């Protein structure tokens, strides 16, 4: 039997997944807004008729709200799922299956993530954009201290999330409109999906943004995010603003950027000068970070003129880069969709007899012939005492 608090949590997640505010849900139900707030907080009960009407409004079966445990599929409670096509939803379903397999191999080998993730969502959602920015910056600084991170951590974000035991999948799917997602659910644990095939977005920033959602918004159970709008002025909800600001401050912290420049940006601003394209290219070369991301971060910190990113839209960064170092650098692409920790666990499971050849092929999404060749090579290494 669910408690009032557990029922209220399911109702809140379903409302948010349906994209409704408390006021809109109250209007549909014919109740004052505080009544919805009290129901979701577990401070007010509701009769069967009210539950039936809420289930209809939120697009869920009544049984979903009443069954004990977490019987719902992880994607059922994830926000924004309905915004994507059936093909994209199938991609996410495969991600869920991957996370479940990840959990299975962890359980078989009796291993688990190093430590639980901290929950910074107790304070609730930000009241306005300014508070969202402050929360994002503050938690990014706190997390860098907690994890002992020094310098710019762009290239190390994948390894960091993997080390934390987050179930991470980073396939290259250009046709998929899902850019990223996070899930937090008993069936999948803490999980992040990042599509390296979505435009020119910088993968470390995408993953760090989803990590921010995990730290702030895990009570939602998950959220799916599509390809960003081409309009730089497109509005973001406050949770997304907070997570994005966290990502920039986590990956590109102001103190580290300041140390990399041959001058103090603050003092230069006082003299009436701001960062320009050559400065951004210097940082780009040092940190292997797209100039567009550095431009946005510099704008956040007030180091460039307002609206610089819009004016730089005509800048051909490849041309500037060739002039800078005399050669064209092709963007790197991560071809391995599975994190190192998962691969190590699978191989360890095979060596211990937990993972069969057939199961390994399923875990790695390989053809049986490909899996057989790999395992034959692994067997030869074992006979030679090389692994």
mmCIF file of C-alpha atoms in Angstrom:
data_model
loop_
_atom_site.group_PDB
_atom_site.id
_atom_site.type_symbol
_atom_site.label_atom_id
_atom_site.label_comp_id
_atom_site.label_asym_id
_atom_site.label_seq_id
_atom_site.Cartn_x
_atom_site.Cartn_y
_atom_site.Cartn_z
ATOM 1 C CA UNK A 1 0.000 0.000 0.000
ATOM 2 C CA UNK A 2 1.430 3.357 -1.010
ATOM 3 C CA UNK A 3 1.705 6.094 1.587
ATOM 4 C CA UNK A 4 0.270 9.542 0.936
ATOM 5 C CA UNK A 5 3.782 10.881 0.403
ATOM 6 C CA UNK A 6 4.648 8.179 -2.167
ATOM 7 C CA UNK A 7 1.368 8.733 -3.992
ATOM 8 C CA UNK A 8 1.981 12.488 -3.957
ATOM 9 C CA UNK A 9 5.436 11.987 -5.466
ATOM 10 C CA UNK A 10 4.029 9.892 -8.302
ATOM 11 C CA UNK A 11 1.335 12.462 -8.956
ATOM 12 C CA UNK A 12 3.892 15.289 -9.029
ATOM 13 C CA UNK A 13 6.200 13.436 -11.434
ATOM 14 C CA UNK A 14 3.276 12.603 -13.704
ATOM 15 C CA UNK A 15 2.089 16.219 -13.722
ATOM 16 C CA UNK A 16 5.568 17.497 -14.562
ATOM 17 C CA UNK A 17 5.991 14.829 -17.235
ATOM 18 C CA UNK A 18 2.691 15.997 -18.751
ATOM 19 C CA UNK A 19 4.043 19.577 -18.808
ATOM 20 C CA UNK A 20 1.350 20.975 -16.508
ATOM 21 C CA UNK A 21 1.737 23.478 -13.691
ATOM 22 C CA UNK A 22 -0.027 22.965 -10.364
ATOM 23 C CA UNK A 23 -2.418 25.768 -11.310
ATOM 24 C CA UNK A 24 -3.313 24.118 -14.642
ATOM 25 C CA UNK A 25 -3.884 20.734 -12.979
ATOM 26 C CA UNK A 26 -6.037 22.369 -10.300
ATOM 27 C CA UNK A 27 -8.130 24.128 -12.938
ATOM 28 C CA UNK A 28 -8.709 20.854 -14.810
ATOM 29 C CA UNK A 29 -9.723 19.177 -11.560
ATOM 30 C CA UNK A 30 -11.850 22.063 -10.290
ATOM 31 C CA UNK A 31 -9.771 22.576 -7.117
ATOM 32 C CA UNK A 32 -7.762 25.525 -5.772
ATOM 33 C CA UNK A 33 -4.035 25.398 -6.552
ATOM 34 C CA UNK A 34 -2.990 24.896 -2.882
ATOM 35 C CA UNK A 35 -4.985 21.635 -2.887
ATOM 36 C CA UNK A 36 -2.715 20.168 -5.601
ATOM 37 C CA UNK A 37 0.333 21.317 -3.655
ATOM 38 C CA UNK A 38 -0.962 19.631 -0.489
ATOM 39 C CA UNK A 39 -1.785 16.387 -2.350
ATOM 40 C CA UNK A 40 1.687 16.229 -3.880
ATOM 41 C CA UNK A 41 3.293 16.901 -0.496
ATOM 42 C CA UNK A 42 1.298 14.052 1.064
ATOM 43 C CA UNK A 43 -0.592 16.421 3.368
ATOM 44 C CA UNK A 44 -4.027 15.883 1.825
ATOM 45 C CA UNK A 45 -5.727 12.728 0.658
ATOM 46 C CA UNK A 46 -7.879 12.450 -2.441
ATOM 47 C CA UNK A 47 -10.929 10.398 -3.189
ATOM 48 C CA UNK A 48 -11.204 7.795 -5.934
ATOM 49 C CA UNK A 49 -13.010 10.150 -8.325
ATOM 50 C CA UNK A 50 -10.260 12.766 -8.000
ATOM 51 C CA UNK A 51 -7.603 10.125 -8.636
ATOM 52 C CA UNK A 52 -9.419 8.851 -11.742
ATOM 53 C CA UNK A 53 -9.674 12.393 -13.112
ATOM 54 C CA UNK A 54 -6.013 13.165 -12.376
ATOM 55 C CA UNK A 55 -4.933 9.923 -14.046
ATOM 56 C CA UNK A 56 -6.905 10.909 -17.145
ATOM 57 C CA UNK A 57 -5.387 14.422 -17.129
ATOM 58 C CA UNK A 58 -1.851 13.062 -16.793
ATOM 59 C CA UNK A 59 -2.335 10.277 -19.325
ATOM 60 C CA UNK A 60 -1.597 7.412 -16.899
ATOM 61 C CA UNK A 61 -3.627 4.357 -15.860
ATOM 62 C CA UNK A 62 -5.023 4.563 -12.322
ATOM 63 C CA UNK A 63 -3.177 1.356 -11.437
ATOM 64 C CA UNK A 64 0.152 3.106 -12.004
ATOM 65 C CA UNK A 65 -0.529 5.383 -9.026
ATOM 66 C CA UNK A 66 -1.674 2.586 -6.715
ATOM 67 C CA UNK A 67 0.725 -0.326 -7.274
ATOM 68 C CA UNK A 68 3.432 -0.593 -4.599
ATOM 69 C CA UNK A 69 7.089 -0.562 -5.605
ATOM 70 C CA UNK A 70 8.239 0.951 -8.870
ATOM 71 C CA UNK A 71 6.398 -1.030 -11.468
ATOM 72 C CA UNK A 72 6.482 1.684 -14.095
ATOM 73 C CA UNK A 73 8.967 1.562 -16.931
ATOM 74 C CA UNK A 74 11.693 4.193 -16.363
ATOM 75 C CA UNK A 75 10.697 6.070 -19.521
ATOM 76 C CA UNK A 76 7.071 6.376 -18.391
ATOM 77 C CA UNK A 77 8.016 8.904 -15.724
ATOM 78 C CA UNK A 78 10.678 10.742 -17.748
ATOM 79 C CA UNK A 79 9.722 14.260 -18.775
ATOM 80 C CA UNK A 80 9.387 15.191 -22.481
ATOM 81 C CA UNK A 81 9.208 11.611 -23.810
ATOM 82 C CA UNK A 82 6.046 12.398 -25.787
ATOM 83 C CA UNK A 83 7.945 15.087 -27.739
ATOM 84 C CA UNK A 84 9.904 12.439 -29.657
ATOM 85 C CA UNK A 85 9.038 10.022 -32.452
ATOM 86 C CA UNK A 86 8.554 6.319 -31.998
ATOM 87 C CA UNK A 87 11.971 5.711 -33.585
ATOM 88 C CA UNK A 88 13.642 8.013 -31.058
ATOM 89 C CA UNK A 89 11.744 6.360 -28.224
ATOM 90 C CA UNK A 90 13.053 2.979 -29.417
ATOM 91 C CA UNK A 91 16.594 4.367 -29.086
ATOM 92 C CA UNK A 92 15.816 5.330 -25.502
ATOM 93 C CA UNK A 93 14.309 1.912 -24.825
ATOM 94 C CA UNK A 94 17.595 0.337 -25.914
ATOM 95 C CA UNK A 95 19.365 2.706 -23.530
ATOM 96 C CA UNK A 96 17.150 1.469 -20.691
ATOM 97 C CA UNK A 97 17.931 -2.156 -21.572
ATOM 98 C CA UNK A 98 21.642 -1.322 -21.578
ATOM 99 C CA UNK A 99 21.316 0.195 -18.086
ATOM 100 C CA UNK A 100 19.451 -2.892 -16.853
ATOM 101 C CA UNK A 101 22.199 -5.126 -18.257
ATOM 102 C CA UNK A 102 24.760 -2.886 -16.557
ATOM 103 C CA UNK A 103 22.943 -3.403 -13.257
ATOM 104 C CA UNK A 104 22.794 -7.157 -13.833
ATOM 105 C CA UNK A 105 26.538 -7.515 -14.366
ATOM 106 C CA UNK A 106 27.231 -5.336 -11.310
ATOM 107 C CA UNK A 107 24.996 -7.557 -9.193
ATOM 108 C CA UNK A 108 26.574 -10.760 -10.541
ATOM 109 C CA UNK A 109 30.062 -9.499 -9.714
ATOM 110 C CA UNK A 110 28.883 -8.011 -6.413
ATOM 111 C CA UNK A 111 30.239 -4.576 -7.238
ATOM 112 C CA UNK A 112 28.658 -1.136 -7.070
ATOM 113 C CA UNK A 113 29.505 2.538 -7.681
ATOM 114 C CA UNK A 114 32.120 4.018 -5.344
ATOM 115 C CA UNK A 115 29.665 6.268 -3.508
ATOM 116 C CA UNK A 116 26.120 7.593 -3.875
ATOM 117 C CA UNK A 117 25.672 10.902 -5.639
ATOM 118 C CA UNK A 118 24.839 13.901 -3.456
ATOM 119 C CA UNK A 119 21.337 15.336 -3.795
ATOM 120 C CA UNK A 120 21.256 19.113 -4.190
ATOM 121 C CA UNK A 121 17.542 19.242 -4.994
ATOM 122 C CA UNK A 122 16.310 19.544 -1.401
ATOM 123 C CA UNK A 123 16.058 23.322 -1.700
ATOM 124 C CA UNK A 124 13.520 22.959 -4.502
ATOM 125 C CA UNK A 125 13.319 24.640 -7.879
ATOM 126 C CA UNK A 126 14.783 28.116 -8.444
ATOM 127 C CA UNK A 127 12.351 31.011 -8.212
ATOM 128 C CA UNK A 128 13.855 32.981 -11.100
ATOM 129 C CA UNK A 129 16.712 32.966 -13.595
ATOM 130 C CA UNK A 130 19.100 34.712 -11.215
ATOM 131 C CA UNK A 131 18.607 32.058 -8.561
ATOM 132 C CA UNK A 132 19.008 29.300 -11.175
ATOM 133 C CA UNK A 133 22.368 30.782 -12.217
ATOM 134 C CA UNK A 134 23.568 31.153 -8.621
ATOM 135 C CA UNK A 135 22.591 27.584 -7.727
ATOM 136 C CA UNK A 136 24.309 26.188 -10.822
ATOM 137 C CA UNK A 137 27.563 28.050 -10.179
ATOM 138 C CA UNK A 138 27.617 27.245 -6.447
ATOM 139 C CA UNK A 139 26.985 23.519 -6.856
ATOM 140 C CA UNK A 140 29.551 23.266 -9.665
ATOM 141 C CA UNK A 141 32.171 24.729 -7.340
ATOM 142 C CA UNK A 142 31.090 22.395 -4.525
ATOM 143 C CA UNK A 143 31.272 19.334 -6.782
ATOM 144 C CA UNK A 144 34.712 20.233 -8.090
ATOM 145 C CA UNK A 145 35.921 20.470 -4.476
ATOM 146 C CA UNK A 146 34.211 17.203 -3.506
ATOM 147 C CA UNK A 147 35.722 15.322 -6.437
ATOM 148 C CA UNK A 148 39.130 16.971 -6.168
ATOM 149 C CA UNK A 149 39.066 18.320 -9.728
ATOM 150 C CA UNK A 150 41.726 20.783 -10.806
ATOM 151 C CA UNK A 151 42.003 22.610 -14.106
ATOM 152 C CA UNK A 152 39.655 22.393 -17.066
ATOM 153 C CA UNK A 153 37.970 18.985 -17.053
ATOM 154 C CA UNK A 154 36.413 18.958 -20.523
ATOM 155 C CA UNK A 155 38.284 15.986 -21.959
ATOM 156 C CA UNK A 156 37.915 14.046 -18.696
ATOM 157 C CA UNK A 157 34.141 14.298 -18.188
ATOM 158 C CA UNK A 158 33.428 10.875 -19.718
ATOM 159 C CA UNK A 159 36.067 9.194 -17.542
ATOM 160 C CA UNK A 160 34.856 11.069 -14.460
ATOM 161 C CA UNK A 161 31.208 10.052 -14.856
ATOM 162 C CA UNK A 162 32.328 6.492 -15.578
ATOM 163 C CA UNK A 163 34.431 6.458 -12.394
ATOM 164 C CA UNK A 164 31.416 7.640 -10.393
ATOM 165 C CA UNK A 165 29.532 4.544 -11.550
ATOM 166 C CA UNK A 166 26.965 6.437 -13.625
ATOM 167 C CA UNK A 167 25.553 4.173 -16.336
ATOM 168 C CA UNK A 168 26.697 6.041 -19.395
ATOM 169 C CA UNK A 169 25.876 5.480 -23.072
ATOM 170 C CA UNK A 170 27.326 7.713 -25.790
ATOM 171 C CA UNK A 171 26.371 6.368 -29.234
ATOM 172 C CA UNK A 172 26.757 8.214 -32.538
ATOM 173 C CA UNK A 173 23.227 8.527 -33.954
ATOM 174 C CA UNK A 174 22.963 11.428 -36.451
ATOM 175 C CA UNK A 175 19.360 10.583 -37.379
ATOM 176 C CA UNK A 176 18.157 10.591 -33.759
ATOM 177 C CA UNK A 177 16.637 13.824 -32.451
ATOM 178 C CA UNK A 178 17.433 12.948 -28.835
ATOM 179 C CA UNK A 179 20.544 14.855 -27.838
ATOM 180 C CA UNK A 180 20.774 13.712 -24.222
ATOM 181 C CA UNK A 181 18.825 12.334 -21.282
ATOM 182 C CA UNK A 182 19.150 11.421 -17.653
ATOM 183 C CA UNK A 183 17.325 8.717 -15.726
ATOM 184 C CA UNK A 184 17.185 8.002 -12.006
ATOM 185 C CA UNK A 185 15.170 4.907 -11.270
ATOM 186 C CA UNK A 186 15.602 1.680 -9.265
ATOM 187 C CA UNK A 187 15.666 -0.354 -12.482
ATOM 188 C CA UNK A 188 18.451 1.644 -14.148
ATOM 189 C CA UNK A 189 20.204 3.527 -11.345
ATOM 190 C CA UNK A 190 21.776 6.890 -12.187
ATOM 191 C CA UNK A 191 22.114 6.962 -15.973
ATOM 192 C CA UNK A 192 23.091 9.459 -18.671
ATOM 193 C CA UNK A 193 22.612 9.227 -22.447
ATOM 194 C CA UNK A 194 24.606 11.485 -24.784
ATOM 195 C CA UNK A 195 24.271 11.400 -28.566
ATOM 196 C CA UNK A 196 27.556 12.335 -30.263
ATOM 197 C CA UNK A 197 25.746 12.621 -33.594
ATOM 198 C CA UNK A 198 23.703 15.726 -32.673
ATOM 199 C CA UNK A 199 25.217 18.660 -34.544
ATOM 200 C CA UNK A 200 28.310 20.432 -33.266
ATOM 201 C CA UNK A 201 27.442 20.370 -29.586
ATOM 202 C CA UNK A 202 30.392 19.672 -27.310
ATOM 203 C CA UNK A 203 29.965 16.271 -25.678
ATOM 204 C CA UNK A 204 31.611 17.134 -22.306
ATOM 205 C CA UNK A 205 29.211 20.049 -21.883
ATOM 206 C CA UNK A 206 26.188 17.908 -22.803
ATOM 207 C CA UNK A 207 27.158 15.196 -20.324
ATOM 208 C CA UNK A 208 27.945 17.697 -17.577
ATOM 209 C CA UNK A 209 24.523 19.284 -18.077
ATOM 210 C CA UNK A 210 22.816 15.922 -17.597
ATOM 211 C CA UNK A 211 25.013 15.327 -14.543
ATOM 212 C CA UNK A 212 23.693 18.631 -13.201
ATOM 213 C CA UNK A 213 20.138 17.394 -13.732
ATOM 214 C CA UNK A 214 20.995 14.222 -11.799
ATOM 215 C CA UNK A 215 22.286 16.302 -8.899
ATOM 216 C CA UNK A 216 19.357 18.731 -8.867
ATOM 217 C CA UNK A 217 16.348 17.021 -10.454
ATOM 218 C CA UNK A 218 16.568 13.291 -9.723
ATOM 219 C CA UNK A 219 13.169 13.410 -7.994
ATOM 220 C CA UNK A 220 11.657 13.766 -11.481
ATOM 221 C CA UNK A 221 12.895 10.288 -12.361
ATOM 222 C CA UNK A 222 14.370 11.482 -15.649
ATOM 223 C CA UNK A 223 14.090 13.889 -18.542
ATOM 224 C CA UNK A 224 14.739 13.695 -22.296
ATOM 225 C CA UNK A 225 16.330 16.603 -24.141
ATOM 226 C CA UNK A 226 16.293 17.148 -27.870
ATOM 227 C CA UNK A 227 18.574 18.992 -30.258
ATOM 228 C CA UNK A 228 18.964 22.571 -29.090
ATOM 229 C CA UNK A 229 17.153 25.290 -31.008
ATOM 230 C CA UNK A 230 19.160 27.240 -33.559
ATOM 231 C CA UNK A 231 17.738 30.411 -32.008
ATOM 232 C CA UNK A 232 20.211 31.622 -29.336
ATOM 233 C CA UNK A 233 17.374 33.517 -27.661
ATOM 234 C CA UNK A 234 15.138 30.463 -27.326
ATOM 235 C CA UNK A 235 13.745 30.280 -23.819
ATOM 236 C CA UNK A 236 14.840 27.562 -21.397
ATOM 237 C CA UNK A 237 12.951 26.509 -18.301
ATOM 238 C CA UNK A 238 14.587 27.354 -14.984
ATOM 239 C CA UNK A 239 15.755 23.791 -14.338
ATOM 240 C CA UNK A 240 17.516 23.727 -17.708
ATOM 241 C CA UNK A 241 19.093 27.133 -17.079
ATOM 242 C CA UNK A 242 20.409 25.868 -13.738
ATOM 243 C CA UNK A 243 21.792 22.625 -15.198
ATOM 244 C CA UNK A 244 23.393 24.433 -18.148
ATOM 245 C CA UNK A 245 25.053 26.974 -15.874
ATOM 246 C CA UNK A 246 26.278 24.123 -13.682
ATOM 247 C CA UNK A 247 27.795 22.444 -16.756
ATOM 248 C CA UNK A 248 29.704 25.538 -17.858
ATOM 249 C CA UNK A 249 30.983 26.272 -14.354
ATOM 250 C CA UNK A 250 31.898 22.611 -13.803
ATOM 251 C CA UNK A 251 33.781 22.131 -17.082
ATOM 252 C CA UNK A 252 35.044 25.704 -17.626
ATOM 253 C CA UNK A 253 35.487 27.247 -14.153
ATOM 254 C CA UNK A 254 36.265 30.954 -14.163
ATOM 255 C CA UNK A 255 39.460 30.734 -12.026
ATOM 256 C CA UNK A 256 41.057 28.244 -14.446
ATOM 257 C CA UNK A 257 40.130 30.307 -17.514
ATOM 258 C CA UNK A 258 41.497 33.421 -15.828
ATOM 259 C CA UNK A 259 44.815 31.726 -15.095
ATOM 260 C CA UNK A 260 45.187 30.713 -18.745
ATOM 261 C CA UNK A 261 44.932 34.271 -20.056
ATOM 262 C CA UNK A 262 47.969 36.570 -20.120
ATOM 263 C CA UNK A 263 45.917 39.298 -18.427
ATOM 264 C CA UNK A 264 43.158 39.675 -15.836
ATOM 265 C CA UNK A 265 39.807 39.924 -17.683
ATOM 266 C CA UNK A 266 38.352 42.001 -14.856
ATOM 267 C CA UNK A 267 41.075 44.646 -15.037
ATOM 268 C CA UNK A 268 40.883 44.651 -18.798
ATOM 269 C CA UNK A 269 37.148 45.320 -18.606
ATOM 270 C CA UNK A 270 37.776 48.279 -16.321
ATOM 271 C CA UNK A 271 40.061 49.692 -18.999
ATOM 272 C CA UNK A 272 37.261 49.374 -21.544
ATOM 273 C CA UNK A 273 38.588 46.293 -23.357
ATOM 274 C CA UNK A 274 36.989 42.885 -23.670
ATOM 275 C CA UNK A 275 37.942 39.482 -24.970
ATOM 276 C CA UNK A 276 37.904 39.005 -28.726
ATOM 277 C CA UNK A 277 38.298 36.221 -31.252
ATOM 278 C CA UNK A 278 42.093 35.822 -30.774
ATOM 279 C CA UNK A 279 41.590 35.390 -27.011
ATOM 280 C CA UNK A 280 38.941 32.735 -27.545
ATOM 281 C CA UNK A 281 41.203 30.934 -30.009
ATOM 282 C CA UNK A 282 43.997 30.909 -27.440
ATOM 283 C CA UNK A 283 41.694 29.249 -24.927
ATOM 284 C CA UNK A 284 40.395 26.903 -27.612
ATOM 285 C CA UNK A 285 43.913 25.680 -28.382
ATOM 286 C CA UNK A 286 44.794 25.267 -24.703
ATOM 287 C CA UNK A 287 41.664 23.396 -23.629
ATOM 288 C CA UNK A 288 40.526 21.686 -26.872
ATOM 289 C CA UNK A 289 37.153 23.292 -26.376
ATOM 290 C CA UNK A 290 34.929 24.766 -29.127
ATOM 291 C CA UNK A 291 35.245 28.534 -29.419
ATOM 292 C CA UNK A 292 31.444 28.814 -29.363
ATOM 293 C CA UNK A 293 31.325 27.266 -25.871
ATOM 294 C CA UNK A 294 34.134 29.522 -24.689
ATOM 295 C CA UNK A 295 32.271 32.499 -26.121
ATOM 296 C CA UNK A 296 29.121 31.622 -24.205
ATOM 297 C CA UNK A 297 31.072 31.084 -20.980
ATOM 298 C CA UNK A 298 32.906 34.400 -21.421
ATOM 299 C CA UNK A 299 29.578 36.109 -21.976
ATOM 300 C CA UNK A 300 28.211 34.543 -18.771
ATOM 301 C CA UNK A 301 31.208 35.940 -16.873
ATOM 302 C CA UNK A 302 30.861 39.377 -18.433
ATOM 303 C CA UNK A 303 34.230 39.148 -20.183
ATOM 304 C CA UNK A 304 32.868 39.944 -23.652
ATOM 305 C CA UNK A 305 30.444 42.508 -24.966
ATOM 306 C CA UNK A 306 26.761 41.534 -24.646
ATOM 307 C CA UNK A 307 25.567 39.866 -27.807
ATOM 308 C CA UNK A 308 29.064 38.929 -28.981
ATOM 309 C CA UNK A 309 27.983 35.371 -29.780
ATOM 310 C CA UNK A 310 25.339 36.641 -32.187
ATOM 311 C CA UNK A 311 27.849 38.903 -33.942
ATOM 312 C CA UNK A 312 30.371 36.072 -34.156
ATOM 313 C CA UNK A 313 27.862 33.959 -36.042
ATOM 314 C CA UNK A 314 29.579 34.899 -39.315
ATOM 315 C CA UNK A 315 33.021 33.900 -38.041
ATOM 316 C CA UNK A 316 34.309 30.760 -39.736
ATOM 317 C CA UNK A 317 36.173 29.154 -36.872
ATOM 318 C CA UNK A 318 37.914 26.647 -39.115
ATOM 319 C CA UNK A 319 39.449 29.540 -41.069
ATOM 320 C CA UNK A 320 40.680 31.192 -37.884
ATOM 321 C CA UNK A 321 42.051 27.887 -36.617
ATOM 322 C CA UNK A 322 44.010 27.288 -39.840
ATOM 323 C CA UNK A 323 45.521 30.753 -39.597
ATOM 324 C CA UNK A 324 46.354 30.108 -35.963
ATOM 325 C CA UNK A 325 48.276 26.845 -36.291
ATOM 326 C CA UNK A 326 48.603 26.381 -40.056
ATOM 327 C CA UNK A 327 46.493 23.238 -40.393
ATOM 328 C CA UNK A 328 42.880 22.171 -40.310
ATOM 329 C CA UNK A 329 41.872 20.021 -37.366
ATOM 330 C CA UNK A 330 39.026 17.660 -37.940
ATOM 331 C CA UNK A 331 36.665 17.353 -34.984
ATOM 332 C CA UNK A 332 37.185 14.239 -32.947
ATOM 333 C CA UNK A 333 34.349 11.763 -32.539
ATOM 334 C CA UNK A 334 33.950 9.174 -29.836
ATOM 335 C CA UNK A 335 33.237 5.848 -31.516
ATOM 336 C CA UNK A 336 32.955 3.701 -28.390
ATOM 337 C CA UNK A 337 29.369 3.847 -27.075
ATOM 338 C CA UNK A 338 30.186 1.862 -23.921
ATOM 339 C CA UNK A 339 32.087 3.267 -20.937
ATOM 340 C CA UNK A 340 35.339 1.627 -19.860
ATOM 341 C CA UNK A 341 33.948 0.465 -16.520
ATOM 342 C CA UNK A 342 31.119 -1.449 -18.209
ATOM 343 C CA UNK A 343 33.521 -3.155 -20.618
ATOM 344 C CA UNK A 344 35.824 -4.157 -17.759
ATOM 345 C CA UNK A 345 32.892 -5.650 -15.851
ATOM 346 C CA UNK A 346 31.710 -7.605 -18.892
ATOM 347 C CA UNK A 347 35.182 -9.051 -19.501
ATOM 348 C CA UNK A 348 35.600 -9.862 -15.825
ATOM 349 C CA UNK A 349 32.225 -11.608 -15.898
ATOM 350 C CA UNK A 350 33.302 -13.657 -18.903
ATOM 351 C CA UNK A 351 36.575 -14.714 -17.247
ATOM 352 C CA UNK A 352 34.647 -15.804 -14.140
ATOM 353 C CA UNK A 353 32.118 -17.775 -16.161
ATOM 354 C CA UNK A 354 29.219 -15.435 -15.340
ATOM 355 C CA UNK A 355 28.881 -14.101 -18.897
ATOM 356 C CA UNK A 356 28.473 -16.645 -21.697
ATOM 357 C CA UNK A 357 29.460 -16.026 -25.299
ATOM 358 C CA UNK A 358 25.816 -15.463 -26.203
ATOM 359 C CA UNK A 359 25.292 -13.064 -23.316
ATOM 360 C CA UNK A 360 28.441 -11.128 -24.182
ATOM 361 C CA UNK A 361 27.226 -10.685 -27.758
ATOM 362 C CA UNK A 362 23.937 -9.383 -26.376
ATOM 363 C CA UNK A 363 25.604 -7.056 -23.858
ATOM 364 C CA UNK A 364 27.854 -5.469 -26.469
ATOM 365 C CA UNK A 365 25.272 -5.579 -29.267
ATOM 366 C CA UNK A 366 27.632 -7.662 -31.419
ATOM 367 C CA UNK A 367 26.959 -10.316 -34.003
ATOM 368 C CA UNK A 368 27.722 -13.795 -32.643
ATOM 369 C CA UNK A 369 30.576 -14.228 -35.131
ATOM 370 C CA UNK A 370 32.184 -10.960 -34.013
ATOM 371 C CA UNK A 371 31.784 -11.927 -30.368
ATOM 372 C CA UNK A 372 33.261 -15.376 -31.076
ATOM 373 C CA UNK A 373 36.363 -13.907 -32.709
ATOM 374 C CA UNK A 374 36.913 -11.533 -29.827
ATOM 375 C CA UNK A 375 36.510 -14.254 -27.219
ATOM 376 C CA UNK A 376 38.831 -16.578 -29.104
ATOM 377 C CA UNK A 377 41.471 -13.874 -28.966
ATOM 378 C CA UNK A 378 40.737 -13.347 -25.261
ATOM 379 C CA UNK A 379 41.088 -17.084 -24.618
ATOM 380 C CA UNK A 380 44.508 -17.122 -26.319
ATOM 381 C CA UNK A 381 45.590 -14.188 -24.128
ATOM 382 C CA UNK A 382 44.444 -16.097 -21.040
ATOM 383 C CA UNK A 383 46.380 -19.245 -22.044
ATOM 384 C CA UNK A 384 49.498 -17.088 -22.442
ATOM 385 C CA UNK A 385 48.851 -15.543 -19.018
ATOM 386 C CA UNK A 386 48.413 -12.098 -20.569
ATOM 387 C CA UNK A 387 45.138 -11.252 -18.861
#
